[in-house]
Amino acid sequence: MGILSFANLLQQGFSPFPTKQHGSEKLFINYNFKLIKVISSIYSV
């Protein structure tokens, strides 16, 4: 449950970014998803 709310916070975090920068935005979102995977693996232990 905590992981889902954390993911929602991250999604709200990268919504203000301008959609013109497609490449950097994709990179930023990809980095955040990797971060979520790491954090979720820590929480699942």
JSON list of N, CA and C in Angstrom, two decimals:
[
{"chain": "A", "resi": 1, "resn": "MET", "atom": "N", "xyz": [0.83, -1.20, 0.00]},
{"chain": "A", "resi": 1, "resn": "MET", "atom": "CA", "xyz": [0.00, 0.00, 0.00]},
{"chain": "A", "resi": 1, "resn": "MET", "atom": "C", "xyz": [0.87, 1.26, 0.00]},
{"chain": "A", "resi": 2, "resn": "GLY", "atom": "N", "xyz": [1.89, 1.24, 0.84]},
{"chain": "A", "resi": 2, "resn": "GLY", "atom": "CA", "xyz": [2.79, 2.39, 0.92]},
{"chain": "A", "resi": 2, "resn": "GLY", "atom": "C", "xyz": [3.52, 2.63, -0.39]},
{"chain": "A", "resi": 3, "resn": "ILE", "atom": "N", "xyz": [3.81, 1.53, -1.10]},
{"chain": "A", "resi": 3, "resn": "ILE", "atom": "CA", "xyz": [4.53, 1.64, -2.37]},
{"chain": "A", "resi": 3, "resn": "ILE", "atom": "C", "xyz": [3.64, 2.31, -3.41]},
{"chain": "A", "resi": 4, "resn": "LEU", "atom": "N", "xyz": [2.35, 1.97, -3.41]},
{"chain": "A", "resi": 4, "resn": "LEU", "atom": "CA", "xyz": [1.43, 2.55, -4.38]},
{"chain": "A", "resi": 4, "resn": "LEU", "atom": "C", "xyz": [1.28, 4.05, -4.17]},
{"chain": "A", "resi": 5, "resn": "SER", "atom": "N", "xyz": [1.16, 4.48, -2.92]},
{"chain": "A", "resi": 5, "resn": "SER", "atom": "CA", "xyz": [1.03, 5.90, -2.64]},
{"chain": "A", "resi": 5, "resn": "SER", "atom": "C", "xyz": [2.31, 6.63, -3.00]},
{"chain": "A", "resi": 6, "resn": "PHE", "atom": "N", "xyz": [3.47, 5.97, -2.81]},
{"chain": "A", "resi": 6, "resn": "PHE", "atom": "CA", "xyz": [4.76, 6.55, -3.18]},
{"chain": "A", "resi": 6, "resn": "PHE", "atom": "C", "xyz": [4.84, 6.72, -4.70]},
{"chain": "A", "resi": 7, "resn": "ALA", "atom": "N", "xyz": [4.34, 5.71, -5.42]},
{"chain": "A", "resi": 7, "resn": "ALA", "atom": "CA", "xyz": [4.32, 5.79, -6.89]},
{"chain": "A", "resi": 7, "resn": "ALA", "atom": "C", "xyz": [3.42, 6.92, -7.36]},
{"chain": "A", "resi": 8, "resn": "ASN", "atom": "N", "xyz": [2.29, 7.10, -6.67]},
{"chain": "A", "resi": 8, "resn": "ASN", "atom": "CA", "xyz": [1.38, 8.19, -7.02]},
{"chain": "A", "resi": 8, "resn": "ASN", "atom": "C", "xyz": [2.02, 9.55, -6.79]},
{"chain": "A", "resi": 9, "resn": "LEU", "atom": "N", "xyz": [2.78, 9.68, -5.71]},
{"chain": "A", "resi": 9, "resn": "LEU", "atom": "CA", "xyz": [3.49, 10.92, -5.43]},
{"chain": "A", "resi": 9, "resn": "LEU", "atom": "C", "xyz": [4.51, 11.21, -6.53]},
{"chain": "A", "resi": 10, "resn": "LEU", "atom": "N", "xyz": [5.21, 10.18, -6.98]},
{"chain": "A", "resi": 10, "resn": "LEU", "atom": "CA", "xyz": [6.19, 10.36, -8.05]},
{"chain": "A", "resi": 10, "resn": "LEU", "atom": "C", "xyz": [5.50, 10.78, -9.35]},
{"chain": "A", "resi": 11, "resn": "GLN", "atom": "N", "xyz": [4.34, 10.17, -9.64]},
{"chain": "A", "resi": 11, "resn": "GLN", "atom": "CA", "xyz": [3.61, 10.53, -10.86]},
{"chain": "A", "resi": 11, "resn": "GLN", "atom": "C", "xyz": [3.16, 11.98, -10.80]},
{"chain": "A", "resi": 12, "resn": "GLN", "atom": "N", "xyz": [2.73, 12.43, -9.62]},
{"chain": "A", "resi": 12, "resn": "GLN", "atom": "CA", "xyz": [2.34, 13.83, -9.46]},
{"chain": "A", "resi": 12, "resn": "GLN", "atom": "C", "xyz": [3.57, 14.73, -9.59]},
{"chain": "A", "resi": 13, "resn": "GLY", "atom": "N", "xyz": [4.72, 14.18, -9.18]},
{"chain": "A", "resi": 13, "resn": "GLY", "atom": "CA", "xyz": [5.96, 14.94, -9.24]},
{"chain": "A", "resi": 13, "resn": "GLY", "atom": "C", "xyz": [6.41, 15.25, -10.65]},
{"chain": "A", "resi": 14, "resn": "PHE", "atom": "N", "xyz": [6.24, 14.28, -11.59]},
{"chain": "A", "resi": 14, "resn": "PHE", "atom": "CA", "xyz": [6.70, 14.58, -12.94]},
{"chain": "A", "resi": 14, "resn": "PHE", "atom": "C", "xyz": [5.59, 15.03, -13.88]},
{"chain": "A", "resi": 15, "resn": "SER", "atom": "N", "xyz": [4.38, 15.32, -13.36]},
{"chain": "A", "resi": 15, "resn": "SER", "atom": "CA", "xyz": [3.33, 15.88, -14.20]},
{"chain": "A", "resi": 15, "resn": "SER", "atom": "C", "xyz": [3.57, 17.35, -14.60]},
{"chain": "A", "resi": 16, "resn": "PRO", "atom": "N", "xyz": [4.18, 18.19, -13.74]},
{"chain": "A", "resi": 16, "resn": "PRO", "atom": "CA", "xyz": [4.40, 19.59, -14.12]},
{"chain": "A", "resi": 16, "resn": "PRO", "atom": "C", "xyz": [5.45, 19.78, -15.22]},
{"chain": "A", "resi": 17, "resn": "PHE", "atom": "N", "xyz": [6.24, 18.74, -15.51]},
{"chain": "A", "resi": 17, "resn": "PHE", "atom": "CA", "xyz": [7.28, 18.89, -16.52]},
{"chain": "A", "resi": 17, "resn": "PHE", "atom": "C", "xyz": [6.67, 19.13, -17.91]},
{"chain": "A", "resi": 18, "resn": "PRO", "atom": "N", "xyz": [7.25, 20.03, -18.70]},
{"chain": "A", "resi": 18, "resn": "PRO", "atom": "CA", "xyz": [6.73, 20.32, -20.04]},
{"chain": "A", "resi": 18, "resn": "PRO", "atom": "C", "xyz": [6.81, 19.10, -20.95]},
{"chain": "A", "resi": 19, "resn": "THR", "atom": "N", "xyz": [5.74, 18.85, -21.70]},
{"chain": "A", "resi": 19, "resn": "THR", "atom": "CA", "xyz": [5.69, 17.67, -22.56]},
{"chain": "A", "resi": 19, "resn": "THR", "atom": "C", "xyz": [6.52, 17.85, -23.83]},
{"chain": "A", "resi": 20, "resn": "LYS", "atom": "N", "xyz": [7.10, 19.04, -24.03]},
{"chain": "A", "resi": 20, "resn": "LYS", "atom": "CA", "xyz": [7.96, 19.28, -25.20]},
{"chain": "A", "resi": 20, "resn": "LYS", "atom": "C", "xyz": [9.22, 18.43, -25.11]},
{"chain": "A", "resi": 21, "resn": "GLN", "atom": "N", "xyz": [9.72, 18.24, -23.90]},
{"chain": "A", "resi": 21, "resn": "GLN", "atom": "CA", "xyz": [10.95, 17.48, -23.70]},
{"chain": "A", "resi": 21, "resn": "GLN", "atom": "C", "xyz": [10.62, 15.99, -23.57]},
{"chain": "A", "resi": 22, "resn": "HIS", "atom": "N", "xyz": [10.25, 15.37, -24.69]},
{"chain": "A", "resi": 22, "resn": "HIS", "atom": "CA", "xyz": [9.83, 13.96, -24.64]},
{"chain": "A", "resi": 22, "resn": "HIS", "atom": "C", "xyz": [10.97, 13.05, -24.21]},
{"chain": "A", "resi": 23, "resn": "GLY", "atom": "N", "xyz": [12.17, 13.28, -24.75]},
{"chain": "A", "resi": 23, "resn": "GLY", "atom": "CA", "xyz": [13.30, 12.41, -24.45]},
{"chain": "A", "resi": 23, "resn": "GLY", "atom": "C", "xyz": [13.69, 12.44, -22.99]},
{"chain": "A", "resi": 24, "resn": "SER", "atom": "N", "xyz": [13.86, 13.66, -22.45]},
{"chain": "A", "resi": 24, "resn": "SER", "atom": "CA", "xyz": [14.29, 13.78, -21.06]},
{"chain": "A", "resi": 24, "resn": "SER", "atom": "C", "xyz": [13.19, 13.35, -20.10]},
{"chain": "A", "resi": 25, "resn": "GLU", "atom": "N", "xyz": [11.93, 13.58, -20.50]},
{"chain": "A", "resi": 25, "resn": "GLU", "atom": "CA", "xyz": [10.81, 13.17, -19.65]},
{"chain": "A", "resi": 25, "resn": "GLU", "atom": "C", "xyz": [10.73, 11.65, -19.57]},
{"chain": "A", "resi": 26, "resn": "LYS", "atom": "N", "xyz": [10.93, 10.99, -20.71]},
{"chain": "A", "resi": 26, "resn": "LYS", "atom": "CA", "xyz": [10.93, 9.52, -20.71]},
{"chain": "A", "resi": 26, "resn": "LYS", "atom": "C", "xyz": [12.06, 8.99, -19.83]},
{"chain": "A", "resi": 27, "resn": "LEU", "atom": "N", "xyz": [13.22, 9.63, -19.93]},
{"chain": "A", "resi": 27, "resn": "LEU", "atom": "CA", "xyz": [14.37, 9.23, -19.14]},
{"chain": "A", "resi": 27, "resn": "LEU", "atom": "C", "xyz": [14.07, 9.41, -17.65]},
{"chain": "A", "resi": 28, "resn": "PHE", "atom": "N", "xyz": [13.43, 10.52, -17.31]},
{"chain": "A", "resi": 28, "resn": "PHE", "atom": "CA", "xyz": [13.11, 10.85, -15.92]},
{"chain": "A", "resi": 28, "resn": "PHE", "atom": "C", "xyz": [12.10, 9.85, -15.35]},
{"chain": "A", "resi": 29, "resn": "ILE", "atom": "N", "xyz": [11.08, 9.53, -16.14]},
{"chain": "A", "resi": 29, "resn": "ILE", "atom": "CA", "xyz": [10.06, 8.56, -15.71]},
{"chain": "A", "resi": 29, "resn": "ILE", "atom": "C", "xyz": [10.67, 7.17, -15.57]},
{"chain": "A", "resi": 30, "resn": "ASN", "atom": "N", "xyz": [11.53, 6.81, -16.52]},
{"chain": "A", "resi": 30, "resn": "ASN", "atom": "CA", "xyz": [12.19, 5.51, -16.49]},
{"chain": "A", "resi": 30, "resn": "ASN", "atom": "C", "xyz": [13.05, 5.38, -15.24]},
{"chain": "A", "resi": 31, "resn": "TYR", "atom": "N", "xyz": [13.74, 6.46, -14.88]},
{"chain": "A", "resi": 31, "resn": "TYR", "atom": "CA", "xyz": [14.57, 6.47, -13.68]},
{"chain": "A", "resi": 31, "resn": "TYR", "atom": "C", "xyz": [13.70, 6.30, -12.44]},
{"chain": "A", "resi": 32, "resn": "ASN", "atom": "N", "xyz": [12.55, 6.96, -12.41]},
{"chain": "A", "resi": 32, "resn": "ASN", "atom": "CA", "xyz": [11.66, 6.86, -11.26]},
{"chain": "A", "resi": 32, "resn": "ASN", "atom": "C", "xyz": [11.09, 5.46, -11.11]},
{"chain": "A", "resi": 33, "resn": "PHE", "atom": "N", "xyz": [10.77, 4.80, -12.22]},
{"chain": "A", "resi": 33, "resn": "PHE", "atom": "CA", "xyz": [10.25, 3.44, -12.14]},
{"chain": "A", "resi": 33, "resn": "PHE", "atom": "C", "xyz": [11.31, 2.47, -11.63]},
{"chain": "A", "resi": 34, "resn": "LYS", "atom": "N", "xyz": [12.57, 2.71, -12.02]},
{"chain": "A", "resi": 34, "resn": "LYS", "atom": "CA", "xyz": [13.66, 1.89, -11.49]},
{"chain": "A", "resi": 34, "resn": "LYS", "atom": "C", "xyz": [13.79, 2.13, -9.99]},
{"chain": "A", "resi": 35, "resn": "LEU", "atom": "N", "xyz": [13.63, 3.38, -9.58]},
{"chain": "A", "resi": 35, "resn": "LEU", "atom": "CA", "xyz": [13.70, 3.75, -8.17]},
{"chain": "A", "resi": 35, "resn": "LEU", "atom": "C", "xyz": [12.58, 3.07, -7.39]},
{"chain": "A", "resi": 36, "resn": "ILE", "atom": "N", "xyz": [11.37, 3.04, -7.96]},
{"chain": "A", "resi": 36, "resn": "ILE", "atom": "CA", "xyz": [10.23, 2.38, -7.32]},
{"chain": "A", "resi": 36, "resn": "ILE", "atom": "C", "xyz": [10.51, 0.89, -7.15]},
{"chain": "A", "resi": 37, "resn": "LYS", "atom": "N", "xyz": [11.10, 0.27, -8.17]},
{"chain": "A", "resi": 37, "resn": "LYS", "atom": "CA", "xyz": [11.42, -1.17, -8.09]},
{"chain": "A", "resi": 37, "resn": "LYS", "atom": "C", "xyz": [12.40, -1.44, -6.95]},
{"chain": "A", "resi": 38, "resn": "VAL", "atom": "N", "xyz": [13.41, -0.58, -6.83]},
{"chain": "A", "resi": 38, "resn": "VAL", "atom": "CA", "xyz": [14.40, -0.75, -5.76]},
{"chain": "A", "resi": 38, "resn": "VAL", "atom": "C", "xyz": [13.75, -0.57, -4.40]},
{"chain": "A", "resi": 39, "resn": "ILE", "atom": "N", "xyz": [12.95, 0.50, -4.27]},
{"chain": "A", "resi": 39, "resn": "ILE", "atom": "CA", "xyz": [12.30, 0.79, -2.98]},
{"chain": "A", "resi": 39, "resn": "ILE", "atom": "C", "xyz": [11.29, -0.30, -2.63]},
{"chain": "A", "resi": 40, "resn": "SER", "atom": "N", "xyz": [10.53, -0.78, -3.63]},
{"chain": "A", "resi": 40, "resn": "SER", "atom": "CA", "xyz": [9.54, -1.82, -3.37]},
{"chain": "A", "resi": 40, "resn": "SER", "atom": "C", "xyz": [10.22, -3.13, -2.96]},
{"chain": "A", "resi": 41, "resn": "SER", "atom": "N", "xyz": [11.40, -3.40, -3.52]},
{"chain": "A", "resi": 41, "resn": "SER", "atom": "CA", "xyz": [12.12, -4.61, -3.15]},
{"chain": "A", "resi": 41, "resn": "SER", "atom": "C", "xyz": [12.64, -4.50, -1.71]},
{"chain": "A", "resi": 42, "resn": "ILE", "atom": "N", "xyz": [12.97, -3.28, -1.31]},
{"chain": "A", "resi": 42, "resn": "ILE", "atom": "CA", "xyz": [13.42, -3.06, 0.08]},
{"chain": "A", "resi": 42, "resn": "ILE", "atom": "C", "xyz": [12.24, -3.23, 1.03]},
{"chain": "A", "resi": 43, "resn": "TYR", "atom": "N", "xyz": [11.07, -2.66, 0.65]},
{"chain": "A", "resi": 43, "resn": "TYR", "atom": "CA", "xyz": [9.89, -2.74, 1.51]},
{"chain": "A", "resi": 43, "resn": "TYR", "atom": "C", "xyz": [9.35, -4.16, 1.61]},
{"chain": "A", "resi": 44, "resn": "SER", "atom": "N", "xyz": [9.50, -4.95, 0.56]},
{"chain": "A", "resi": 44, "resn": "SER", "atom": "CA", "xyz": [8.93, -6.30, 0.56]},
{"chain": "A", "resi": 44, "resn": "SER", "atom": "C", "xyz": [9.71, -7.26, 1.46]},
{"chain": "A", "resi": 45, "resn": "VAL", "atom": "N", "xyz": [10.94, -6.91, 1.81]},
{"chain": "A", "resi": 45, "resn": "VAL", "atom": "CA", "xyz": [11.75, -7.77, 2.67]},
{"chain": "A", "resi": 45, "resn": "VAL", "atom": "C", "xyz": [11.17, -7.77, 4.08]}
]
